[in-house]
């Protein structure tokens, strides 16, 4: 009896794909051929487009950026991205990961275009890393245009580093789609931009407990392509759509062990638009959570409700600054120039909260908001809770003939709003600074400043419950005399948009303690006794700022 051995070529540590006559010989001419032979590291040349729909199984690394076969042999990754073009069969993903076991897949220095979806992870679990790459111009798949996270059997981490997901289209999640509790997506640096969701979720669509975090952004988005930018949807969630217990973290600071992120740029959600609700962010459903730290939410628009964000159906949103040095001095958490002013209901320029939602905005600046009701904020519906702590609302609204922007903050239909150590000043509205409607609606303001010399402080209709406690105001005819003090708060420099307290302000050492955040936007501890100030009810300053003479003198000299 004779034995016959069938020899197969062993998988190599690395192989090259492409052709460069005169500059070495590559191992393959097709990416799929290299994958089918089991090679784990595939180095791809940049001098041609590979028109393929690639299927990956197991742990693999696809690396572009090699100008020749010789450069690939020397591992000199100095060229431009290698292009994988799935348009040869654009009903299929350009890159499809079929593995159902734990795997590690890296896509590096690649341009992935032309498929029904750029990258589809199938049932993969493990880690997918997209590094120094572009995923763009993919369309045709209903669930995710750039990246679609399938249904991993175990945890799947998708890490996006220095990469752009741009100009993709899908029904749900033009840029990214994820509807699995086992999905964890992290945008460390780069952009999700200019994508379109025909139904919901222009940039990112999240459901069923998927977790998404972004550390990407810049205050100079027109120069540096970074963050969640200029995405659009015909429905809800221009930038991000989150439902079904999904979690969203927008973090403008270092990640764990400073492995990603930074303290010099904000995490950005900017210039996104929605044909219905939530221009920047849309969050609904029990256990759906959105957290923003050191974030910049700006220039987002919604036709109906919540230009910056819409939060509804018992979802929650929090915004605050971190304890780190941040990207903009004492303005580390900002919402700027968001609007709800399309053809719909026009509620909540920066944010609208509905139907049992919970919103906590701490040490945050809000300016430039536009909407008919609640140029900055609007809350409606039983059990809806809006809480502001240590925050500034300035420069919102634009009151002019024919422009019906009624309130800076509106509370309606059984919602409650509580303001603690908040400064509301320098805004424009046609009716009042604050509006409350309905017998079950509640508006509580403590240790705060509401200063609008040309406007009533409050417009209350249908007997809402309103409470004022240690509030500096411009008039008390609308509020009643209890709990308020009519006095000019003497801000530091309103022309420059600085609504911190100036020397001699009657708001200094004016109030008793509260359960507000222990420090203000400058990390000054509250309740500091300022020498020379006559104490009112206690040592706590009214408004968002806790005055310190040394800092005030320094900032005045710096302004000169």
XYZ file of C-alpha atoms in Angstrom, residues 72-546:
475
model
C 6.087 45.685 0.798
C 9.033 43.294 1.219
C 10.895 45.960 3.205
C 7.732 46.863 5.163
C 8.093 50.491 4.068
C 4.552 51.805 4.428
C 5.195 55.241 2.918
C 2.662 55.336 0.090
C -0.979 56.395 -0.028
C -3.960 54.269 0.913
C -4.654 51.125 -1.069
C -8.168 51.142 -2.549
C -10.638 48.268 -2.294
C -13.581 49.031 -4.575
C -16.699 46.918 -4.115
C -18.607 48.411 -7.031
C -18.080 45.309 -9.151
C -20.976 43.838 -7.174
C -22.394 46.747 -5.239
C -25.166 44.608 -3.779
C -22.473 43.132 -1.510
C -20.283 44.613 1.235
C -16.868 45.777 0.097
C -15.379 43.955 3.107
C -17.343 41.156 4.785
C -16.124 39.396 7.927
C -17.674 35.928 8.170
C -15.849 34.480 11.159
C -18.091 33.473 14.059
C -15.286 32.881 16.544
C -13.171 35.379 18.434
C -10.883 37.100 15.967
C -8.751 40.193 15.512
C -9.085 41.985 12.179
C -7.100 45.111 11.286
C -7.810 47.341 8.292
C -4.950 49.806 7.898
C -4.151 52.477 5.308
C -7.087 51.484 3.129
C -9.772 53.287 1.152
C -12.918 51.136 1.170
C -15.549 52.276 -1.320
C -18.298 51.230 -3.667
C -20.115 48.437 -1.816
C -23.595 48.170 -0.372
C -21.807 48.750 2.941
C -18.123 49.429 3.496
C -17.461 46.867 6.235
C -19.969 44.295 7.520
C -18.870 42.343 10.593
C -21.379 39.498 10.241
C -21.294 37.344 13.371
C -17.733 38.277 14.272
C -16.683 38.802 17.871
C -13.300 39.967 19.098
C -11.837 43.191 17.725
C -12.041 45.100 14.465
C -9.543 47.967 14.189
C -9.823 50.540 11.411
C -6.631 52.602 11.339
C -5.518 55.443 9.024
C -8.274 54.558 6.583
C -11.259 55.981 4.732
C -14.607 54.218 4.377
C -16.708 56.174 1.913
C -19.243 56.225 -0.909
C -20.921 52.967 0.055
C -24.708 52.651 -0.279
C -27.532 50.212 -0.873
C -27.679 48.254 2.405
C -30.543 49.207 4.744
C -28.593 48.860 7.992
C -25.370 50.835 7.911
C -23.569 52.493 5.036
C -19.987 52.720 6.307
C -19.811 50.019 8.995
C -22.560 47.566 9.918
C -22.103 45.607 13.130
C -23.889 42.287 12.736
C -24.902 40.033 15.608
C -21.743 38.996 17.470
C -22.066 35.991 19.732
C -19.750 37.650 22.234
C -18.237 41.102 22.682
C -17.091 42.827 19.501
C -14.990 45.974 19.809
C -14.835 48.236 16.776
C -11.965 50.703 17.149
C -11.703 53.602 14.704
C -8.386 55.425 14.857
C -7.343 58.339 12.652
C -9.913 57.288 10.072
C -12.866 58.869 8.272
C -16.273 57.360 7.589
C -17.697 59.737 5.012
C -20.377 60.106 2.354
C -22.052 56.755 2.936
C -25.805 56.161 2.711
C -28.246 53.774 4.329
C -31.807 53.712 5.628
C -30.622 53.392 9.239
C -27.171 54.660 10.153
C -25.598 56.283 7.131
C -22.169 56.063 8.745
C -22.434 53.268 11.335
C -25.178 50.825 12.353
C -25.090 48.706 15.508
C -28.037 46.937 17.140
C -26.388 44.452 19.492
C -25.673 44.578 23.211
C -22.377 42.869 22.360
C -21.275 45.759 20.170
C -18.835 48.365 21.459
C -17.721 51.086 19.040
C -15.000 53.612 19.867
C -14.081 56.556 17.652
C -10.673 57.462 19.063
C -9.753 59.981 16.368
C -11.042 60.876 12.942
C -14.487 61.717 11.611
C -17.943 60.342 10.951
C -19.056 62.960 8.464
C -21.318 63.789 5.527
C -23.284 60.550 5.770
C -27.035 60.235 5.093
C -29.675 58.123 6.821
C -32.810 57.985 4.711
C -35.009 56.954 7.671
C -33.116 57.642 10.945
C -29.545 58.127 12.097
C -27.511 60.154 9.654
C -24.125 59.489 11.232
C -24.616 56.678 13.757
C -27.596 54.413 14.524
C -27.551 52.487 17.818
C -30.130 50.092 19.263
C -30.529 47.110 21.594
C -27.818 48.106 24.056
C -24.982 48.870 21.641
C -22.342 51.149 23.183
C -20.696 54.010 21.296
C -18.015 56.425 22.449
C -16.248 59.255 20.652
C -13.103 61.088 21.699
C -12.819 62.883 18.362
C -13.318 66.536 17.589
C -11.860 69.972 17.186
C -12.861 73.560 17.789
C -11.640 74.135 14.210
C -13.843 71.628 12.396
C -13.663 73.524 9.119
C -9.895 72.972 9.157
C -9.445 69.707 11.026
C -11.756 66.908 9.891
C -12.638 65.446 13.256
C -15.738 64.447 15.192
C -19.332 63.739 14.207
C -19.975 66.306 11.495
C -22.457 67.321 8.828
C -24.466 64.118 8.814
C -28.111 64.245 7.724
C -31.303 62.252 8.089
C -34.833 62.708 6.828
C -36.086 61.457 10.196
C -34.605 61.538 13.707
C -30.993 61.806 14.854
C -28.897 63.727 12.363
C -25.612 62.946 14.105
C -26.520 60.062 16.425
C -29.688 57.997 16.887
C -29.786 55.960 20.111
C -32.629 53.719 21.313
C -33.309 50.450 23.096
C -30.835 50.873 25.938
C -27.935 52.049 23.781
C -25.239 54.119 25.473
C -23.429 57.119 24.021
C -20.317 58.732 25.504
C -18.896 61.907 23.965
C -15.586 62.546 25.744
C -13.331 65.544 25.138
C -10.529 64.323 27.377
C -8.009 61.520 27.675
C -9.255 57.966 27.751
C -7.964 55.382 30.247
C -4.194 55.559 30.786
C -4.082 58.348 28.151
C -4.043 55.730 25.398
C -6.428 57.790 23.267
C -8.156 61.170 23.326
C -6.628 64.431 24.542
C -7.321 67.455 26.738
C -6.664 70.073 24.057
C -9.673 69.507 21.773
C -13.354 68.936 22.502
C -15.304 65.915 21.405
C -17.490 67.412 18.699
C -21.057 66.911 17.470
C -21.482 69.666 14.890
C -23.449 70.779 11.833
C -25.688 67.721 11.735
C -29.336 68.014 10.688
C -32.584 66.081 11.121
C -35.829 66.419 9.205
C -37.721 65.658 12.416
C -36.201 65.556 15.947
C -32.668 65.641 17.345
C -30.361 67.432 14.943
C -27.206 66.414 16.790
C -28.375 63.575 19.048
C -31.655 61.667 19.368
C -32.083 59.403 22.409
C -35.224 57.473 23.372
C -36.188 54.427 25.376
C -35.674 52.977 28.804
C -32.003 52.707 29.833
C -30.800 54.637 26.787
C -28.078 56.928 28.133
C -26.066 59.794 26.684
C -23.101 61.288 28.547
C -21.075 64.272 27.358
C -17.862 65.430 29.057
C -15.839 68.414 27.784
C -17.924 68.292 24.613
C -18.805 70.847 21.949
C -22.315 70.510 20.485
C -22.724 73.227 17.873
C -24.607 74.319 14.750
C -26.949 71.339 14.680
C -30.490 71.776 13.346
C -33.803 69.942 13.634
C -36.995 70.801 11.799
C -39.157 69.944 14.816
C -37.664 69.474 18.288
C -34.215 69.563 19.826
C -31.679 71.185 17.536
C -28.741 69.960 19.592
C -30.458 66.964 21.172
C -33.849 65.359 21.650
C -34.285 63.132 24.716
C -37.547 61.221 25.128
C -39.374 58.158 26.413
C -37.450 57.842 29.721
C -33.994 58.123 28.145
C -31.364 60.191 29.974
C -28.695 62.717 29.022
C -25.984 64.332 31.137
C -23.433 67.004 30.236
C -20.589 68.274 32.406
C -16.926 69.151 32.400
C -14.294 66.771 33.681
C -11.748 67.460 36.368
C -8.980 67.753 33.788
C -7.472 70.765 32.111
C -9.655 71.229 29.065
C -9.761 72.672 25.578
C -11.218 76.126 26.346
C -10.261 77.384 29.772
C -13.405 77.594 31.903
C -15.804 76.869 29.028
C -15.156 73.143 28.801
C -18.728 72.023 28.091
C -20.448 74.053 25.355
C -23.663 73.977 23.326
C -23.584 76.722 20.696
C -25.824 77.906 17.846
C -28.137 74.908 17.730
C -31.651 75.484 16.398
C -35.077 73.919 15.962
C -36.564 76.215 13.377
C -37.663 74.223 10.345
C -41.198 73.541 9.177
C -42.321 71.716 12.315
C -43.076 72.423 15.946
C -39.933 74.408 16.873
C -39.234 73.323 20.463
C -35.873 73.475 22.229
C -33.086 75.128 20.273
C -30.332 73.312 22.140
C -32.327 70.512 23.720
C -35.887 69.215 24.008
C -36.890 66.667 26.663
C -40.170 64.742 26.477
C -42.183 61.876 27.926
C -40.348 61.012 31.107
C -36.844 61.862 29.942
C -34.183 62.882 32.448
C -31.651 65.613 31.601
C -28.840 66.928 33.822
C -26.731 69.833 32.520
C -23.882 70.754 34.845
C -21.235 73.482 34.433
C -22.251 73.914 30.818
C -22.415 77.006 28.580
C -25.370 77.353 26.211
C -25.508 80.189 23.696
C -26.965 81.030 20.315
C -29.956 78.681 20.569
C -32.985 79.323 18.365
C -36.531 77.934 18.617
C -40.088 79.241 18.925
C -40.590 77.768 22.397
C -37.487 77.315 24.510
C -34.797 79.050 22.501
C -32.363 77.129 24.699
C -34.319 74.374 26.473
C -37.812 72.893 26.467
C -39.311 70.155 28.654
C -42.761 68.619 28.262
C -44.726 65.670 29.605
C -45.337 64.028 32.961
C -42.216 62.814 34.790
C -39.912 64.674 32.402
C -37.077 66.149 34.467
C -34.758 68.960 33.414
C -32.012 69.867 35.890
C -29.400 72.599 35.472
C -26.508 73.027 37.846
C -23.742 75.633 37.656
C -24.532 76.509 34.039
C -24.672 79.649 31.877
C -27.481 80.371 29.392
C -26.508 83.523 27.505
C -26.984 84.914 24.018
C -29.899 82.667 23.050
C -32.800 83.792 20.868
C -33.315 86.634 18.453
C -36.376 88.724 19.245
C -37.485 90.778 16.248
C -40.777 91.709 14.550
C -42.471 88.557 13.289
C -40.049 86.359 15.208
C -41.955 84.430 17.876
C -39.280 83.025 20.191
C -41.224 83.066 23.428
C -38.944 81.785 26.203
C -35.332 80.889 26.890
C -36.477 77.892 28.962
C -39.965 76.431 28.596
C -41.694 73.888 30.862
C -45.011 72.339 29.846
C -47.582 69.587 30.443
C -46.387 68.201 33.746
C -42.639 68.442 33.235
C -40.353 69.775 35.954
C -37.283 71.970 35.714
C -34.868 72.773 38.540
C -32.144 75.409 38.207
C -29.407 75.592 40.863
C -26.571 78.107 40.605
C -27.549 79.030 37.048
C -27.005 82.336 35.227
C -29.642 83.274 32.629
C -28.837 86.612 31.014
C -28.182 88.376 27.729
C -30.825 86.367 25.875
C -33.637 87.588 23.639
C -37.202 86.305 23.676
C -40.596 87.786 22.970
C -42.528 86.810 26.119
C -40.256 86.167 29.119
C -36.991 84.620 30.179
C -38.777 81.591 31.634
C -42.092 80.005 30.667
C -44.175 77.473 32.587
C -47.571 76.084 31.608
C -49.958 73.619 33.260
C -51.076 72.843 36.797
C -48.769 69.830 37.089
C -45.699 71.585 35.688
C -43.007 72.677 38.138
C -40.273 75.293 37.850
C -37.814 75.653 40.736
C -34.955 78.162 40.754
C -32.431 78.387 43.577
C -29.238 80.385 44.110
C -29.398 81.749 40.568
C -29.472 84.897 38.442
C -32.164 85.713 35.863
C -31.358 89.143 34.468
C -33.209 90.506 31.425
C -33.943 94.214 31.938
C -36.377 94.422 29.002
C -38.297 91.219 29.780
C -40.420 89.704 32.523
C -38.600 86.963 34.375
C -41.552 84.552 34.238
C -44.583 83.877 32.063
C -46.799 81.418 33.973
C -50.052 80.092 32.498
C -52.606 77.615 33.862
C -51.212 77.727 37.404
C -47.888 75.868 37.322
C -45.961 75.383 40.571
C -43.099 77.890 40.671
C -40.489 78.324 43.403
C -37.835 81.041 43.659
C -35.220 80.847 46.411
C -32.314 83.307 46.566
C -32.531 84.503 42.963
C -31.197 87.829 41.661
C -33.685 89.187 39.100
C -34.441 92.305 37.073
C -38.082 92.523 38.261
C -40.416 90.796 40.709
C -43.794 91.640 39.245
C -43.968 88.298 37.462
C -42.370 86.226 40.223
C -43.717 87.762 43.398
C -41.467 89.309 46.010
C -40.605 86.138 47.917
C -37.233 84.525 47.310
C -35.940 87.124 44.843
C -33.787 90.248 44.987
C -34.096 92.951 42.342
C -30.517 94.083 41.779
C -28.043 94.499 38.946
C -25.725 91.465 39.246
C -22.724 93.469 37.940
C -21.301 90.894 35.563
C -17.635 91.053 34.683
C -17.728 91.899 30.955
C -20.989 91.263 29.098
C -19.689 92.906 25.914
C -17.122 90.106 25.703
C -19.719 87.510 26.706
C -18.260 87.066 30.202
C -21.144 86.629 32.650
C -19.030 85.756 35.661
C -19.469 88.005 38.671
C -17.586 91.275 38.861
C -16.198 92.979 41.954
C -18.915 94.313 44.212
C -21.683 92.182 42.734
C -24.662 91.827 45.093
C -24.743 88.137 44.137
C -21.475 87.490 46.035
C -21.941 85.703 49.387
C -25.694 86.011 48.950
C -27.225 82.544 49.416
C -27.336 79.634 51.803
C -25.882 76.298 50.759
C -27.463 73.976 48.241
C -26.929 70.478 46.929
C -25.414 71.790 43.699
C -22.114 70.529 42.313
C -19.404 71.389 44.830
C -17.385 73.469 42.343
C -18.129 75.912 39.521
C -16.917 75.991 35.910
C -13.473 77.154 37.060
C -13.300 74.398 39.693
C -13.692 76.981 42.467
C -15.281 75.482 45.550
C -18.652 76.999 46.365
C -19.352 78.825 49.604
C -16.061 80.747 49.839
C -16.351 83.803 52.093
C -15.172 86.786 50.047
C -13.557 89.453 52.293
C -15.394 92.754 52.189
C -18.690 91.331 50.955
C -21.696 91.584 53.229
C -23.108 88.119 53.655
C -26.763 87.684 52.760
C -28.379 84.393 53.652
C -25.019 82.634 53.544
C -21.610 82.369 51.872
C -22.707 80.952 48.519
C -22.744 83.186 45.445
C -25.876 83.342 43.311
C -25.449 82.242 39.719
C -23.098 79.855 37.957
C -19.884 81.564 39.068
C -18.256 81.535 42.510
